PDB file of C-alpha atoms in Angstrom:
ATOM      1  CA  UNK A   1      11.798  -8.135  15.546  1.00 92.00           C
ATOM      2  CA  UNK A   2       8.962  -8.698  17.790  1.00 94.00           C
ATOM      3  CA  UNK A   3       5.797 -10.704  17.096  1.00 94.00           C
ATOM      4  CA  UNK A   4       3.155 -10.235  19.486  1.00 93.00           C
ATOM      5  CA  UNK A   5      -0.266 -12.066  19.534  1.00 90.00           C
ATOM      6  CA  UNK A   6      -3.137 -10.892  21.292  1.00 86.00           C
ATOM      7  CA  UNK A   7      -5.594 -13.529  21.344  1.00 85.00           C
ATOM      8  CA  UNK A   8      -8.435 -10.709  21.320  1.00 88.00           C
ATOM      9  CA  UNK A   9     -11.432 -10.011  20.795  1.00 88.00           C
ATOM     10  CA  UNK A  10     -11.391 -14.093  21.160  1.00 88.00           C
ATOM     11  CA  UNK A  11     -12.998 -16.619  24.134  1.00 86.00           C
ATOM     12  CA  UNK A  12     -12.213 -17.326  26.712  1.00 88.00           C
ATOM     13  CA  UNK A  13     -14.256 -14.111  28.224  1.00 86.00           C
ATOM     14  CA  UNK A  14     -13.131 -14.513  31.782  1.00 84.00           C
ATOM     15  CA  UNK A  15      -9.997 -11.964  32.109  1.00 85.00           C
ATOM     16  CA  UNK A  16     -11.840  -9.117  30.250  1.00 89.00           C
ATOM     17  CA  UNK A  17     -10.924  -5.494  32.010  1.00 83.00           C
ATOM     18  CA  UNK A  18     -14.085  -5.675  34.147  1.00 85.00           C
ATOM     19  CA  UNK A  19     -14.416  -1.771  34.330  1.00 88.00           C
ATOM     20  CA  UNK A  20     -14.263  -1.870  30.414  1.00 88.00           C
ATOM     21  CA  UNK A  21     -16.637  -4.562  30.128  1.00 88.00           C
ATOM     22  CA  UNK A  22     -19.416  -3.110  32.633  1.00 89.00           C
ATOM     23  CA  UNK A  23     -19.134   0.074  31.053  1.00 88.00           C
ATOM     24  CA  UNK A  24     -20.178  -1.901  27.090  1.00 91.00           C
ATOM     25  CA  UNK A  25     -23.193  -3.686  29.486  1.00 90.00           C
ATOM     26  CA  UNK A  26     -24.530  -0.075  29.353  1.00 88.00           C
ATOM     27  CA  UNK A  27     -24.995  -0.672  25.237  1.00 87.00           C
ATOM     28  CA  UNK A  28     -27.942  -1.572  23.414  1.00 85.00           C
ATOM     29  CA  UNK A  29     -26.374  -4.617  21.458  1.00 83.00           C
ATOM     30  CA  UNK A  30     -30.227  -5.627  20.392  1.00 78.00           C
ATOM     31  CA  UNK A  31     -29.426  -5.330  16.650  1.00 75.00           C
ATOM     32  CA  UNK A  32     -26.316  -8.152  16.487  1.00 74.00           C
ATOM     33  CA  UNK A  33     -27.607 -11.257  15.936  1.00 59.00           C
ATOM     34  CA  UNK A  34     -26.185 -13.008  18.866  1.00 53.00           C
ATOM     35  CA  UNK A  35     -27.003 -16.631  17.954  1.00 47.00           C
ATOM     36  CA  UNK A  36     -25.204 -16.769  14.657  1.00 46.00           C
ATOM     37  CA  UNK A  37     -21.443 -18.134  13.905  1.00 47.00           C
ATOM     38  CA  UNK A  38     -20.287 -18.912  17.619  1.00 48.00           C
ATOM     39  CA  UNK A  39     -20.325 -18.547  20.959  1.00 45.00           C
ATOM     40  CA  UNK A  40     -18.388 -14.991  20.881  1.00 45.00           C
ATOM     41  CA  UNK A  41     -21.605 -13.381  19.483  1.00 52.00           C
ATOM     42  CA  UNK A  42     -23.542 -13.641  22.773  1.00 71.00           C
ATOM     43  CA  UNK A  43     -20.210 -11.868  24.613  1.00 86.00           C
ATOM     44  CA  UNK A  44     -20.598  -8.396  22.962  1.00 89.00           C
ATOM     45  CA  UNK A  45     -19.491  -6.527  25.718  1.00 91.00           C
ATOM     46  CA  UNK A  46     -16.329  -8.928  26.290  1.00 91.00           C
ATOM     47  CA  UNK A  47     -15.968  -8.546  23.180  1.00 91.00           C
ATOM     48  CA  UNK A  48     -16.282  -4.754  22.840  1.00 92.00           C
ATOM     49  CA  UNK A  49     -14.160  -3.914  25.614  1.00 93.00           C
ATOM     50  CA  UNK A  50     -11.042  -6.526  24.380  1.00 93.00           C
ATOM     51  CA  UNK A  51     -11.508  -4.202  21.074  1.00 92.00           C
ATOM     52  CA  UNK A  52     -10.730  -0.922  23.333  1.00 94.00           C
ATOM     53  CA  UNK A  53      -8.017  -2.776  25.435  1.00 93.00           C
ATOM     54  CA  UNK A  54      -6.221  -3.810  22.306  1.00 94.00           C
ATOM     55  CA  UNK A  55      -6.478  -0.705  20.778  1.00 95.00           C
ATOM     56  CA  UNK A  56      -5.420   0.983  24.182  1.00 95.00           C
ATOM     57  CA  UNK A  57      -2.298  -1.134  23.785  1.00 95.00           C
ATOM     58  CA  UNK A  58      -1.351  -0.489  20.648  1.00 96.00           C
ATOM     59  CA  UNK A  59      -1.168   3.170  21.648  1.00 97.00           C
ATOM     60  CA  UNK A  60       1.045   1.591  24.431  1.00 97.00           C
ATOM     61  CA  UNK A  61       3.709   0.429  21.976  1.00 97.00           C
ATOM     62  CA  UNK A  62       3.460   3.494  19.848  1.00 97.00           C
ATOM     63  CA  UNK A  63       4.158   5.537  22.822  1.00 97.00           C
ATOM     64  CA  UNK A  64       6.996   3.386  24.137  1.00 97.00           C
ATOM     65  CA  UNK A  65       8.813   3.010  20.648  1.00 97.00           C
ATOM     66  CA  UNK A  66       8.359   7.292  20.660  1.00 97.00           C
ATOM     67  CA  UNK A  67      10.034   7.371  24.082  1.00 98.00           C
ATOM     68  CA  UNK A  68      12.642   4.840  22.981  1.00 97.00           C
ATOM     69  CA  UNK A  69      13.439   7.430  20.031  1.00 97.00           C
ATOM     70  CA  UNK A  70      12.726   4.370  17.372  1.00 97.00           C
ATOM     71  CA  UNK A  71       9.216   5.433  16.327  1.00 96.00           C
ATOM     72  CA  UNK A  72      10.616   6.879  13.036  1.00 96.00           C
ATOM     73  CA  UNK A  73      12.910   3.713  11.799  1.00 96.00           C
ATOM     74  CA  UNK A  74      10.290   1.208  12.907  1.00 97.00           C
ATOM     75  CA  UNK A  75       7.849  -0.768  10.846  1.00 97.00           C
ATOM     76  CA  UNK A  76       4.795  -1.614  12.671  1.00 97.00           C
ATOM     77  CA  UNK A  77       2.382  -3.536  11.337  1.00 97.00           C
ATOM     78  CA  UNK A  78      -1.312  -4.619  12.688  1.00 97.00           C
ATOM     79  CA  UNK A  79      -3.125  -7.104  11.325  1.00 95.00           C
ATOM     80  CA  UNK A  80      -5.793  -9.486  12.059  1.00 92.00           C
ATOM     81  CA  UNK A  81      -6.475 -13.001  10.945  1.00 91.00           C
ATOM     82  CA  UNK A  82     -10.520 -13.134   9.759  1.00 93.00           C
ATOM     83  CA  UNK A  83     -13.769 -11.503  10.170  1.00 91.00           C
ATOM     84  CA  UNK A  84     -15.496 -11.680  13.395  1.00 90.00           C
ATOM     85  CA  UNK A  85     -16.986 -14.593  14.854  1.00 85.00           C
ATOM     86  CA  UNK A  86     -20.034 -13.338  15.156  1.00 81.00           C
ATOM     87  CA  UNK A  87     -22.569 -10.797  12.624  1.00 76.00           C
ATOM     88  CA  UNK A  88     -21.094  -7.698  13.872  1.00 82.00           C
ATOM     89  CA  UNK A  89     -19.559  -4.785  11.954  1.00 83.00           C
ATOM     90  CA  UNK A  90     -17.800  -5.503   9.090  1.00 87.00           C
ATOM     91  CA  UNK A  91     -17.882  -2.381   6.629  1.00 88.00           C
ATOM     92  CA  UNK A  92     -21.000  -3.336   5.098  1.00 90.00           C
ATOM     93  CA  UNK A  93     -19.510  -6.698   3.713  1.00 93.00           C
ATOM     94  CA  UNK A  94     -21.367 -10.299   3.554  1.00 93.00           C
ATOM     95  CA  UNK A  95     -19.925 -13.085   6.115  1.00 93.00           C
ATOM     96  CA  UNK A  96     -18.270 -13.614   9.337  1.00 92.00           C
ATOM     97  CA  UNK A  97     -15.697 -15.674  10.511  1.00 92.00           C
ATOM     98  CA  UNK A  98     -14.939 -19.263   9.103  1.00 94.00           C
ATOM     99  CA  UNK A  99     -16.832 -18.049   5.711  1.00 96.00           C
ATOM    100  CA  UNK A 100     -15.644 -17.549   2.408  1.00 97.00           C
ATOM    101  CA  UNK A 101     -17.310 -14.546   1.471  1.00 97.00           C
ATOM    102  CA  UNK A 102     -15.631 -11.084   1.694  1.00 95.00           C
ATOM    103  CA  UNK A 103     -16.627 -10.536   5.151  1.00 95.00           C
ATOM    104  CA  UNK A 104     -14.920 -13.668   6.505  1.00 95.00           C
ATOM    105  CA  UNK A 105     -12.050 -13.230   4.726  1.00 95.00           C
ATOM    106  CA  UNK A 106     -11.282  -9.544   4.145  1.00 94.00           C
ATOM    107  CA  UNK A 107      -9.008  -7.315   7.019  1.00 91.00           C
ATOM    108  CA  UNK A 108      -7.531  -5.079   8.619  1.00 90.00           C
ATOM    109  CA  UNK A 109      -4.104  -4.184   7.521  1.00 94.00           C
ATOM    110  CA  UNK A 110      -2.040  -1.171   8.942  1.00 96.00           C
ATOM    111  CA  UNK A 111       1.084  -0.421   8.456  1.00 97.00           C
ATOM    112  CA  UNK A 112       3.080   2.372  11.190  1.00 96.00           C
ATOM    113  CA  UNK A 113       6.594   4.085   9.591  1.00 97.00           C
ATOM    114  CA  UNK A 114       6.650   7.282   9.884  1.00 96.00           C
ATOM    115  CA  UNK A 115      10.032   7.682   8.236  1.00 96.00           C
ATOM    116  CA  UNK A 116       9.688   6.037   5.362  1.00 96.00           C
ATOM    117  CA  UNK A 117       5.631   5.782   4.961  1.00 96.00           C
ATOM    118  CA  UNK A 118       3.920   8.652   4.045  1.00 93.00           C
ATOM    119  CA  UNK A 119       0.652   9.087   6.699  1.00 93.00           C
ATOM    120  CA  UNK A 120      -2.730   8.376   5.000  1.00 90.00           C
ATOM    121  CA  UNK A 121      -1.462   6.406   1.831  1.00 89.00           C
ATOM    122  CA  UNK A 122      -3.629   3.054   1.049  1.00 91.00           C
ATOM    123  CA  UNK A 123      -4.114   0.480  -1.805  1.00 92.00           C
ATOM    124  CA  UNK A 124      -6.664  -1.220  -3.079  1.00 91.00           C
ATOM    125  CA  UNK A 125      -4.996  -4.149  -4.865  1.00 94.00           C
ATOM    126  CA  UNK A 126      -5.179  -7.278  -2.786  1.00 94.00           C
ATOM    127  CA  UNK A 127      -2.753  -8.712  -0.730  1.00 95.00           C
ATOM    128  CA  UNK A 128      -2.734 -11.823   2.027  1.00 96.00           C
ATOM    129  CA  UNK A 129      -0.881 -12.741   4.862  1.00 95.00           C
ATOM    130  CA  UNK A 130       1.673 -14.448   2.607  1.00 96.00           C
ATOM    131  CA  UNK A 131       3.073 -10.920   1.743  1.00 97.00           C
ATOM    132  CA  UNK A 132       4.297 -10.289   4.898  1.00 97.00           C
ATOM    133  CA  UNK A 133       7.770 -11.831   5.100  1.00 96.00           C
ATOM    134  CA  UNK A 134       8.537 -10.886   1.222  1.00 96.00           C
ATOM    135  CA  UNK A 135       7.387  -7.432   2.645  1.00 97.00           C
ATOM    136  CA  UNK A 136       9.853  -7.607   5.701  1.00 97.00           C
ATOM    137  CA  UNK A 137      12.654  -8.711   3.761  1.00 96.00           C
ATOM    138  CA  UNK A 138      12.288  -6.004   1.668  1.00 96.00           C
ATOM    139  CA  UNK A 139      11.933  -3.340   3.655  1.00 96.00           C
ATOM    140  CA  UNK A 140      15.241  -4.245   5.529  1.00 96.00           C
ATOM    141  CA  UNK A 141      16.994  -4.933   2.212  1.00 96.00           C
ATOM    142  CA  UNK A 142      17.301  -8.627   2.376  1.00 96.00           C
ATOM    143  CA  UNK A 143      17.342 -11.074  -0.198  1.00 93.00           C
ATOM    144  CA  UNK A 144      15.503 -14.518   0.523  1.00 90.00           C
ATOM    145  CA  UNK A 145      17.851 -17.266   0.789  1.00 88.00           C
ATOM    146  CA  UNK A 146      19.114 -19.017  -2.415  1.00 92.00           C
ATOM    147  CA  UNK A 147      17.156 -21.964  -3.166  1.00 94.00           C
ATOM    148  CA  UNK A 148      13.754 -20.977  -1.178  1.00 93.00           C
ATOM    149  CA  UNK A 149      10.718 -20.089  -2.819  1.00 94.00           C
ATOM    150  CA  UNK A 150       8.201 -17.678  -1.272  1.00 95.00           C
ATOM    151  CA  UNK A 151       4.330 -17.778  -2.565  1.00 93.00           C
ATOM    152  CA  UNK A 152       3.707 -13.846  -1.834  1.00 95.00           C
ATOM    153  CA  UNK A 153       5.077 -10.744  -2.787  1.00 95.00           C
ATOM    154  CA  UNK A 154       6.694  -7.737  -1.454  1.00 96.00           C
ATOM    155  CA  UNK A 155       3.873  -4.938  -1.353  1.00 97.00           C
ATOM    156  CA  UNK A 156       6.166  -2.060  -0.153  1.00 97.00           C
ATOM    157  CA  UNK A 157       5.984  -0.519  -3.208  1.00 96.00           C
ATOM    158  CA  UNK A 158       2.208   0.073  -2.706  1.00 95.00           C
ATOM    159  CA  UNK A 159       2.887   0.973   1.221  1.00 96.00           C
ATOM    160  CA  UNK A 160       5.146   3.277  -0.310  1.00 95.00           C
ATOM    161  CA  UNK A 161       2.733   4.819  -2.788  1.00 91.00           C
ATOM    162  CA  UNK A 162       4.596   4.393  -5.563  1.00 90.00           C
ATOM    163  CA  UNK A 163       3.509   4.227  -9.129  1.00 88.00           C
ATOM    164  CA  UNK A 164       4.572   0.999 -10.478  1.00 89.00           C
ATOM    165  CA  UNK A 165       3.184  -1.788 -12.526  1.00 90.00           C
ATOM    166  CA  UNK A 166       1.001  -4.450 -10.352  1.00 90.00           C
ATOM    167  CA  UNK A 167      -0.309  -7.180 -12.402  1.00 91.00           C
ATOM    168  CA  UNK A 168      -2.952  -8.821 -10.941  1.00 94.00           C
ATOM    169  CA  UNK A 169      -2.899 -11.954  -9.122  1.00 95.00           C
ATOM    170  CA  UNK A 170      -5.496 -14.587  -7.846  1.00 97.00           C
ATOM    171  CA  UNK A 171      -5.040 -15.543  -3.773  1.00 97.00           C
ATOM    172  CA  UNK A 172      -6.599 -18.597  -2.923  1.00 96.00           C
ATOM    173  CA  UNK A 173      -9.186 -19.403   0.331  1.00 95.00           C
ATOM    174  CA  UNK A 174      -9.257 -22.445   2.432  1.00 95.00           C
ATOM    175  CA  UNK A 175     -11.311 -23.123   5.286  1.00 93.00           C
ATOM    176  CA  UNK A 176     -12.190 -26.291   7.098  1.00 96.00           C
ATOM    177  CA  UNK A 177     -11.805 -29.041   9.619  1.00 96.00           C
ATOM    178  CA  UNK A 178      -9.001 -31.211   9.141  1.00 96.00           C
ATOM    179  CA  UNK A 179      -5.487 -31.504   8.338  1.00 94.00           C
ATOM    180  CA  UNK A 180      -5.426 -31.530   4.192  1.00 94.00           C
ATOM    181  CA  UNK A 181      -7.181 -29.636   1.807  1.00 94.00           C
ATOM    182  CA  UNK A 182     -10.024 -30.632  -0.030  1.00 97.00           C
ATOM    183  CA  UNK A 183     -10.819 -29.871  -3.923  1.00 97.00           C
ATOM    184  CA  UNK A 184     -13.983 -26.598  -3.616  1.00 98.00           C
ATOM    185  CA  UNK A 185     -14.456 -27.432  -0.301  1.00 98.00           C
ATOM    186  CA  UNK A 186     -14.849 -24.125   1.298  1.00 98.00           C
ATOM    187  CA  UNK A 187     -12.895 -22.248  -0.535  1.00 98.00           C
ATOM    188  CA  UNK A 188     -12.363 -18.778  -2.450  1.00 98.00           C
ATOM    189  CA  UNK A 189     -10.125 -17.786  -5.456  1.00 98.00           C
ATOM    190  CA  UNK A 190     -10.307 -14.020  -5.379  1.00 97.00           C
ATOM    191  CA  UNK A 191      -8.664 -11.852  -8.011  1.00 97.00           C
ATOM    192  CA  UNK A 192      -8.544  -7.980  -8.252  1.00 95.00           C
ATOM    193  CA  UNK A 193     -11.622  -7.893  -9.848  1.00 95.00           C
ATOM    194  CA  UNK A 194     -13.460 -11.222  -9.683  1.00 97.00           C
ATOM    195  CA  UNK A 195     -14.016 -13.986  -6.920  1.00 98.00           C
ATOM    196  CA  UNK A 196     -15.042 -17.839  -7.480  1.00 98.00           C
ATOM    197  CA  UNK A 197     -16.033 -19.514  -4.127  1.00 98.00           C
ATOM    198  CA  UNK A 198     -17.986 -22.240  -2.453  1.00 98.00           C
ATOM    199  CA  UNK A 199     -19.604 -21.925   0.820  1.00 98.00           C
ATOM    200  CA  UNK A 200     -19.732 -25.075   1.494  1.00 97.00           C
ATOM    201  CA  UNK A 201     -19.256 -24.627   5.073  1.00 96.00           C
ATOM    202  CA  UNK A 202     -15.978 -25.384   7.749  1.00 95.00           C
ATOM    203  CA  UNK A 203     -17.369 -27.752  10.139  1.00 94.00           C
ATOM    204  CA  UNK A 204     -17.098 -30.848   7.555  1.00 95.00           C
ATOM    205  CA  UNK A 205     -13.440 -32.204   6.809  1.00 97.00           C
ATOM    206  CA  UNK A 206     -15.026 -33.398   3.852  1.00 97.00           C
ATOM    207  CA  UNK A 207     -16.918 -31.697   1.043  1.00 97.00           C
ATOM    208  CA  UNK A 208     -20.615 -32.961   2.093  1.00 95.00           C
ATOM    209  CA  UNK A 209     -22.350 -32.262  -1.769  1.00 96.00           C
ATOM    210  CA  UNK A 210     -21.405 -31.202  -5.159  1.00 97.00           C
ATOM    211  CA  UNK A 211     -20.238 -27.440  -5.041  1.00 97.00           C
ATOM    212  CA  UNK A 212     -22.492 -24.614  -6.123  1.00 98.00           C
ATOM    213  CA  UNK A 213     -20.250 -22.291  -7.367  1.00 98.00           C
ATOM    214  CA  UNK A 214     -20.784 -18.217  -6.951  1.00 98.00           C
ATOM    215  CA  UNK A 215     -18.979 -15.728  -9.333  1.00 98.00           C
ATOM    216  CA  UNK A 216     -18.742 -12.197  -8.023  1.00 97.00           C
ATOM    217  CA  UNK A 217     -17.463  -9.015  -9.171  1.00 95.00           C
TER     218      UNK A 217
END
């Protein structure tokens, strides 16, 4: 098992590959809004050429697991942990980083096995970082210790493609300053279908005025 956290696209901007980054100074980056949601906005080209160098590295470990002759028996999975801090591409969705609409909350999720996985597949049920470790255990034929109670679910089955009977769920949103949650303060229940939230903003530790609820569907 190997966990491996790249910090990127994320400040500080001062290691960036510099030949990556001069060739993104090249870009016309007029159309982000570079003064919105953080200080990573005005860094598009840092930004932009940590996207390529983590992408480049992934490739890295695909090709090294190949050589290694464990490509086909290994589950690799890539994930990230919000939207991007900053109004930049984000599949047409409303929100960045640190909100609770779909944009700030929605993404990426890949999963690499090219034994067991069949190339292509996806799901649109939702699923949340929770899922992971019921996921793992599953996939390696594990049962969770006696006694211990896990809050997600294994979604192999829908890695897997397989027809089987997903009731629907709601995963629940928080995010703000400060160590303990705080009743509709920034938060988001989202369902299959429907999502209640309040964007009432993640600076605050405390909700600063009655919530205004949004329903979407």
């Amino acid at each position: 098992f190997a966990y491996i956290a790249t910090n990127a696209p994320h400040g500080p901007f001062h290691d960036v590959p510099e030949n990556l980054s001069a060739d993104y100074e090249q870009e016309d980056w007029s159309d982000i809004d570079r003064s919105s949601n953080g200080s990573g906005a005005r860094n598009m080209p840092e930004i932009a050429a940590m996207i390529t160098n983590v992408d480049d590295n992934v490739g890295r470990l695909l090709e090294r697991l190949k050589a290694f002759g464990a490509d086909r028996d290994t589950l690799v999975i890539f994930m990230v942990d919000n939207g991007p801090n900053g109004q930049r591409y984000v599949a047409g969705m409303r929100g960045a980083k640190s909100q609770v609409y779909e944009g700030g909350i929605r993404s990426p999720f890949f999963a690499h096995w090219p034994g067991r996985l069949k190339a292509g597949a996806s799901s649109d049920r939702i699923a949340a970082h929770i899922d992971v470790l019921p996921t793992l255990l599953d996939a390696c034929g594990v049962e969770p210790p006696s006694g211990v109670h896990l809050d997600g679910r294994s979604i192999l089955p829908l890695l897997e493609g397989r027809d089987v009977d997903w009731p629907d769920r709601t995963i629940y949103i928080q995010a703000h300053r400060g160590n303990a949650p705080v009743r509709y303060h920034n938060f988001a229940a989202v369902g299959q279908d429907w999502a209640l939230l309040n964007a009432s903003g993640f600076g605050r530790e405390q909700l600063p005025s009655p919530p205004q609820f949004e329903l979407y569907h």
